[in-house]
Short mmCIF file of C-alpha atoms in Angstrom, two decimals:
data_model
loop_
_atom_site.label_atom_id
_atom_site.label_comp_id
_atom_site.label_asym_id
_atom_site.label_seq_id
_atom_site.Cartn_x
_atom_site.Cartn_y
_atom_site.Cartn_z
CA MET A 242 0.00 0.00 0.00
CA VAL A 243 2.86 2.39 0.79
CA GLU A 244 4.47 1.81 -2.61
CA HIS A 245 1.10 2.25 -4.30
CA LEU A 246 0.35 5.60 -2.59
CA ALA A 247 3.87 7.08 -2.51
CA ASN A 248 4.40 10.03 -4.85
CA THR A 249 0.72 10.11 -5.87
CA GLU A 250 -1.30 13.30 -6.07
CA ILE A 251 -3.95 12.04 -3.65
CA ASN A 252 -1.28 11.33 -1.00
CA SER A 253 0.22 14.80 -1.46
CA GLN A 254 -3.21 16.36 -1.08
CA ARG A 255 -3.93 14.38 2.08
CA ILE A 256 -0.65 15.41 3.72
CA ALA A 257 -1.15 19.04 2.69
CA ALA A 258 -4.62 18.97 4.26
CA VAL A 259 -3.16 17.70 7.57
CA GLU A 260 -0.50 20.43 7.54
CA ASN A 261 -3.18 23.03 6.85
CA CYS A 262 -5.32 21.80 9.78
CA PHE A 263 -2.40 22.33 12.20
CA GLY A 264 -1.54 25.68 10.64
CA ALA A 265 1.56 27.58 11.74
CA SER A 266 1.68 25.68 15.05
CA GLY A 267 2.65 22.42 13.34
CA GLN A 268 5.82 21.16 11.69
CA PRO A 269 5.92 20.43 7.93
CA LEU A 270 5.01 16.81 7.28
CA ALA A 271 5.62 16.31 3.56
CA LEU A 272 8.75 14.26 2.80
CA PRO A 273 9.72 12.12 -0.22
CA GLY A 274 8.36 8.62 0.29
CA ARG A 275 6.14 9.57 3.25
CA VAL A 276 2.59 8.27 2.99
CA LEU A 277 -0.49 9.12 5.07
CA LEU A 278 -2.08 5.73 5.77
CA GLY A 279 -4.94 6.60 8.09
CA GLU A 280 -6.46 8.94 10.62
CA GLY A 281 -8.98 8.97 13.41
CA ILE A 282 -10.08 10.18 16.82
CA LEU A 283 -8.84 8.26 19.85
CA THR A 284 -9.28 9.02 23.54
CA LYS A 285 -5.96 9.70 25.25
CA GLU A 286 -5.70 9.12 28.99
CA CYS A 287 -4.12 12.38 30.15
CA ARG A 288 -3.03 13.48 33.60
CA LYS A 289 -6.25 15.32 34.52
CA LYS A 290 -8.84 13.33 32.54
CA PRO A 291 -9.28 11.40 29.27
CA LYS A 292 -9.35 13.73 26.26
CA PRO A 293 -10.16 13.24 22.56
CA ARG A 294 -7.15 13.55 20.27
CA ILE A 295 -6.79 13.40 16.52
CA PHE A 296 -4.23 10.83 15.32
CA PHE A 297 -2.60 10.54 11.88
CA LEU A 298 -0.70 7.40 10.94
CA PHE A 299 2.08 7.80 8.38
CA ASN A 300 4.38 5.01 7.21
CA ASP A 301 7.23 6.36 9.39
CA ILE A 302 5.66 8.59 12.07
CA LEU A 303 2.56 8.90 14.24
CA VAL A 304 1.20 12.45 14.60
CA TYR A 305 -1.43 13.57 17.08
CA GLY A 306 -2.86 16.80 18.39
CA SER A 307 -5.67 18.55 20.25
CA ILE A 308 -8.98 19.08 18.47
CA ILE A 309 -10.11 22.69 18.36
CA ILE A 310 -12.73 22.58 15.61
CA ASN A 311 -14.13 19.22 14.51
CA LYS A 312 -12.11 17.82 11.57
CA ARG A 313 -10.90 21.31 10.69
CA LYS A 314 -8.50 22.77 13.23
CA TYR A 315 -5.92 21.10 15.49
CA ASN A 316 -2.98 22.26 17.59
CA SER A 317 -0.40 20.97 20.08
CA GLN A 318 1.10 18.78 17.37
CA HIS A 319 3.22 15.83 18.54
CA ILE A 320 5.33 13.65 16.24
CA ILE A 321 6.44 10.16 17.26
CA PRO A 322 8.91 8.22 15.06
CA LEU A 323 7.50 4.71 14.59
CA GLU A 324 10.99 3.23 14.96
CA ASP A 325 10.73 4.14 18.63
CA VAL A 326 7.22 2.72 19.24
CA THR A 327 6.23 -0.43 21.10
CA LEU A 328 2.57 -1.37 21.55
CA GLU A 329 0.91 -3.12 24.50
CA THR A 330 -2.74 -4.18 24.60
CA LEU A 331 -4.43 -3.36 27.92
CA PRO A 332 -7.55 -4.73 29.64
CA ASP A 333 -10.72 -2.67 29.82
CA THR A 334 -11.54 -0.59 32.89
CA LEU A 335 -14.90 0.63 34.12
CA GLN A 336 -14.22 4.03 32.58
CA MET A 337 -12.28 3.11 29.42
CA LYS A 338 -12.58 0.24 26.94
CA ASN A 339 -10.56 -0.94 23.91
CA ARG A 340 -7.33 0.37 25.42
CA TRP A 341 -3.69 0.00 24.46
CA MET A 342 -0.42 1.68 25.39
CA ILE A 343 1.90 3.47 23.00
CA LYS A 344 5.37 3.17 24.54
CA THR A 345 8.42 5.15 23.40
CA SER A 346 11.77 6.10 24.91
CA LYS A 347 10.58 9.69 25.47
CA LYS A 348 6.94 9.24 26.40
CA SER A 349 4.40 6.49 27.01
CA PHE A 350 0.64 6.92 27.20
CA VAL A 351 -2.65 5.03 26.98
CA VAL A 352 -5.28 5.48 24.29
CA SER A 353 -8.65 3.87 23.68
CA ALA A 354 -10.77 3.39 20.58
CA ALA A 355 -14.54 3.69 20.21
CA SER A 356 -14.90 -0.01 19.38
CA LEU A 357 -12.98 -3.27 19.45
CA THR A 358 -12.88 -3.25 15.63
CA GLU A 359 -11.26 0.19 15.60
CA ARG A 360 -8.63 -0.95 18.09
CA LYS A 361 -7.83 -4.01 15.96
CA GLU A 362 -7.46 -1.81 12.88
CA TRP A 363 -5.17 0.66 14.62
CA LEU A 364 -2.98 -2.06 16.13
CA SER A 365 -2.78 -3.98 12.87
CA HIS A 366 -1.71 -0.95 10.82
CA LEU A 367 0.70 0.32 13.48
CA GLU A 368 2.36 -3.08 13.88
CA GLU A 369 2.75 -3.50 10.13
CA CYS A 370 4.32 -0.02 9.75
CA ILE A 371 6.71 -0.62 12.66
CA ARG A 372 7.69 -4.06 11.37
CA HIS A 373 8.35 -2.76 7.85
CA LEU A 374 10.30 0.27 9.11
CA LEU A 375 12.56 -1.77 11.41
CA SER A 376 13.17 -4.27 8.61
CA THR A 377 14.11 -1.47 6.20
CA THR A 378 16.39 0.42 8.59
CA GLY A 379 17.91 -2.61 10.32
CA ARG A 380 17.20 -1.08 13.74
CA GLN A 381 16.31 -3.20 16.75
CA PRO A 382 13.00 -2.62 18.57
CA CYS A 383 13.22 -0.07 21.39
CA ARG A 384 13.67 -1.82 24.74
CA GLU A 385 13.79 1.15 27.13
CA HIS A 386 10.54 3.05 27.51
CA ALA A 387 9.41 6.11 29.44
CA ALA A 388 6.99 5.35 32.27
CA PRO A 389 3.38 6.39 31.61
CA TRP A 390 2.03 8.96 34.04
CA ILE A 391 -0.60 7.60 36.43
CA PRO A 392 -3.70 9.86 36.19
CA ASP A 393 -4.23 12.31 39.04
CA LYS A 394 -7.59 10.81 39.99
CA ALA A 395 -6.12 7.35 40.45
CA THR A 396 -5.08 8.19 44.01
CA ASP A 397 -5.93 10.66 46.78
CA ILE A 398 -2.67 10.08 48.67
CA CYS A 399 1.02 10.16 47.79
CA MET A 400 2.01 6.84 46.22
CA ARG A 401 5.43 6.90 47.93
CA CYS A 402 4.94 7.95 51.54
CA THR A 403 1.24 6.92 51.54
CA GLN A 404 0.71 9.55 54.23
CA THR A 405 0.21 12.90 52.49
CA LYS A 406 -3.36 13.49 51.33
CA PHE A 407 -3.85 15.65 48.26
CA SER A 408 -6.13 18.68 48.33
CA THR A 409 -6.52 22.05 46.65
CA LEU A 410 -3.55 23.26 48.71
CA THR A 411 -1.45 20.07 48.54
CA ARG A 412 -0.55 19.55 44.89
CA ARG A 413 0.02 16.33 43.03
CA HIS A 414 3.33 15.85 41.24
CA HIS A 415 4.59 13.15 38.90
CA CYS A 416 7.93 11.36 39.03
CA ARG A 417 9.35 11.40 35.50
CA LYS A 418 11.09 8.06 36.09
CA CYS A 419 8.30 5.84 37.47
CA GLY A 420 5.21 7.95 36.65
CA PHE A 421 3.87 7.75 40.24
CA VAL A 422 1.68 10.49 41.72
CA VAL A 423 3.70 11.92 44.61
CA CYS A 424 3.72 14.82 47.07
CA ALA A 425 6.26 17.65 47.10
CA ASP A 426 8.23 16.21 50.03
CA CYS A 427 8.65 12.90 48.20
CA SER A 428 9.81 14.54 44.97
CA ARG A 429 12.17 17.38 45.86
CA GLN A 430 15.03 16.01 43.78
CA ARG A 431 15.83 16.64 40.10
CA PHE A 432 17.84 14.33 37.86
CA LEU A 433 19.17 14.78 34.33
CA MET A 434 17.73 12.14 31.99
CA PRO A 435 18.91 13.17 28.50
CA ARG A 436 16.62 10.64 26.88
CA LEU A 437 13.63 12.63 28.16
CA SER A 438 14.82 16.24 28.39
CA PRO A 439 17.95 18.42 28.25
CA LYS A 440 17.00 19.77 31.69
CA PRO A 441 16.92 17.94 35.05
CA LEU A 442 13.44 16.56 35.75
CA ARG A 443 11.45 15.99 38.93
CA VAL A 444 11.84 12.47 40.32
CA CYS A 445 10.65 10.82 43.51
CA ASN A 446 13.16 10.13 46.29
CA LEU A 447 13.28 6.39 45.60
CA CYS A 448 13.96 6.83 41.88
CA TYR A 449 16.55 9.51 42.66
CA ARG A 450 18.55 7.08 44.80
CA GLN A 451 18.25 4.37 42.14
CA LEU A 452 19.34 6.74 39.37
CA GLN A 453 22.31 7.94 41.42
CA ALA A 454 23.39 4.35 42.04
CA GLU A 455 23.08 3.50 38.34
CA GLN A 456 25.03 6.62 37.40
CA LYS A 457 27.91 5.73 39.74
CA LYS A 458 27.99 2.15 38.45
CA GLU A 459 28.06 3.26 34.81
CA ALA A 460 30.74 5.87 35.51
CA ALA A 461 32.95 3.27 37.16
CA ALA A 462 32.54 0.85 34.26
CA ASP A 463 32.76 3.28 31.36
CA ARG A 464 35.11 6.03 32.56
CA GLY A 465 37.35 7.12 29.72
CA GLN A 466 36.19 4.36 27.38
CA THR A 467 32.86 5.38 25.89
CA GLU A 468 32.09 7.66 23.00
CA PRO A 469 28.77 9.47 22.60
CA ILE A 470 26.22 7.43 20.66
CA HIS A 471 24.19 9.46 18.19
CA SER A 472 20.82 8.10 17.15
CA ALA A 473 20.09 7.80 13.46
CA MET A 474 16.46 8.61 14.19
CA GLN A 475 15.22 12.08 13.25
CA SER A 476 15.01 14.32 16.30
CA TYR A 477 11.66 15.64 17.48
CA GLU A 478 10.80 17.75 20.50
CA PRO A 479 9.95 15.53 23.48
CA SER A 480 6.48 15.77 24.93
CA SER A 481 5.40 16.53 28.46
CA GLY A 482 3.15 14.26 30.45
CA ASP A 483 0.01 16.16 29.51
CA ASP A 484 0.53 17.30 25.91
CA SER A 485 2.15 20.61 26.89
CA ASP A 486 -1.27 22.31 26.73
CA LYS A 487 -2.90 24.25 29.53
CA SER A 488 -6.42 23.15 28.69
CA ASP A 489 -8.55 22.59 25.63
CA ASP A 490 -11.07 25.14 26.90
CA GLU A 491 -8.42 27.89 27.04
CA ARG A 492 -7.22 27.05 23.55
CA ALA A 493 -10.74 27.19 22.18
CA GLU A 494 -11.15 30.82 23.21
CA GLN A 495 -9.03 31.97 20.27
CA TRP A 496 -11.72 30.76 17.81
CA PRO A 497 -15.09 32.49 17.07
CA ALA A 498 -17.77 31.71 19.65
CA ASP A 499 -20.32 30.54 17.03
CA THR A 500 -18.02 27.83 15.66
CA GLU A 501 -19.21 24.22 15.97
CA PHE A 502 -16.77 22.47 18.30
CA TYR A 503 -15.90 18.82 18.73
CA THR A 504 -18.17 16.71 20.93
CA SER A 505 -17.07 13.51 22.65
CA GLN A 506 -19.97 11.53 21.12
CA VAL A 507 -18.30 11.66 17.67
CA SER A 508 -15.80 8.90 16.91
CA TRP A 509 -14.33 7.75 13.65
CA SER A 510 -11.28 6.27 12.01
CA SER A 511 -10.33 5.85 8.39
CA PHE A 512 -7.45 3.93 6.79
CA HIS A 513 -6.60 4.74 3.21
CA SER A 514 -6.02 2.32 0.37
#
């Protein structure tokens, strides 16, 4: 299908339409040999609450963003190289069904489809793209993944000390290493994890001690012997735990008030041929 659609006018038009929907806030997506294979709305389990997100599957990347106007305007564009993706099917919960996890070295998160059929379609197309891409590039599947953030509402108390109770005055924080919801006292440390960010990130006290121990062990084993390893994968800006957006409601204020906005009852997915 990729060979059939590559360098065709219809594929160019589809990619141009996606670029236009993201506007100036998005990165250019057209590249020689890149094919848009499918698109659809999935529910992403974010830190505060599940939110609808638009997803576009290309033969080499997965792109998603926030929906501002139904099928017309998107922002907060995120680009994930498929070489870095591992998929994991998850059981249903009372709140969310047809779930799976998208795991990468920079960010991992859970999404759900509107039906079991849609989930099967997404997983089938994603797995085929990943398999073909790894075969073409000769890369090995990614084995080190970022921890998914546990949603705020999953716990009312700190998951480390199990003593501090969260309230409007006592904020929840997330450890960037394990993804646990923790209090300020249990996450005062910062640690540099270049795989996730060029700046030191908040980690819980337990992860901080583990990371320090690992760092000392690696330094003792590799001192003066290692050279920096540069990834062949194209570099994209890493994402935060909650899409780097303040809230969908705040974003929507920049559009005219009489515009028809997305409603959560609408769900769809479409894979091209």
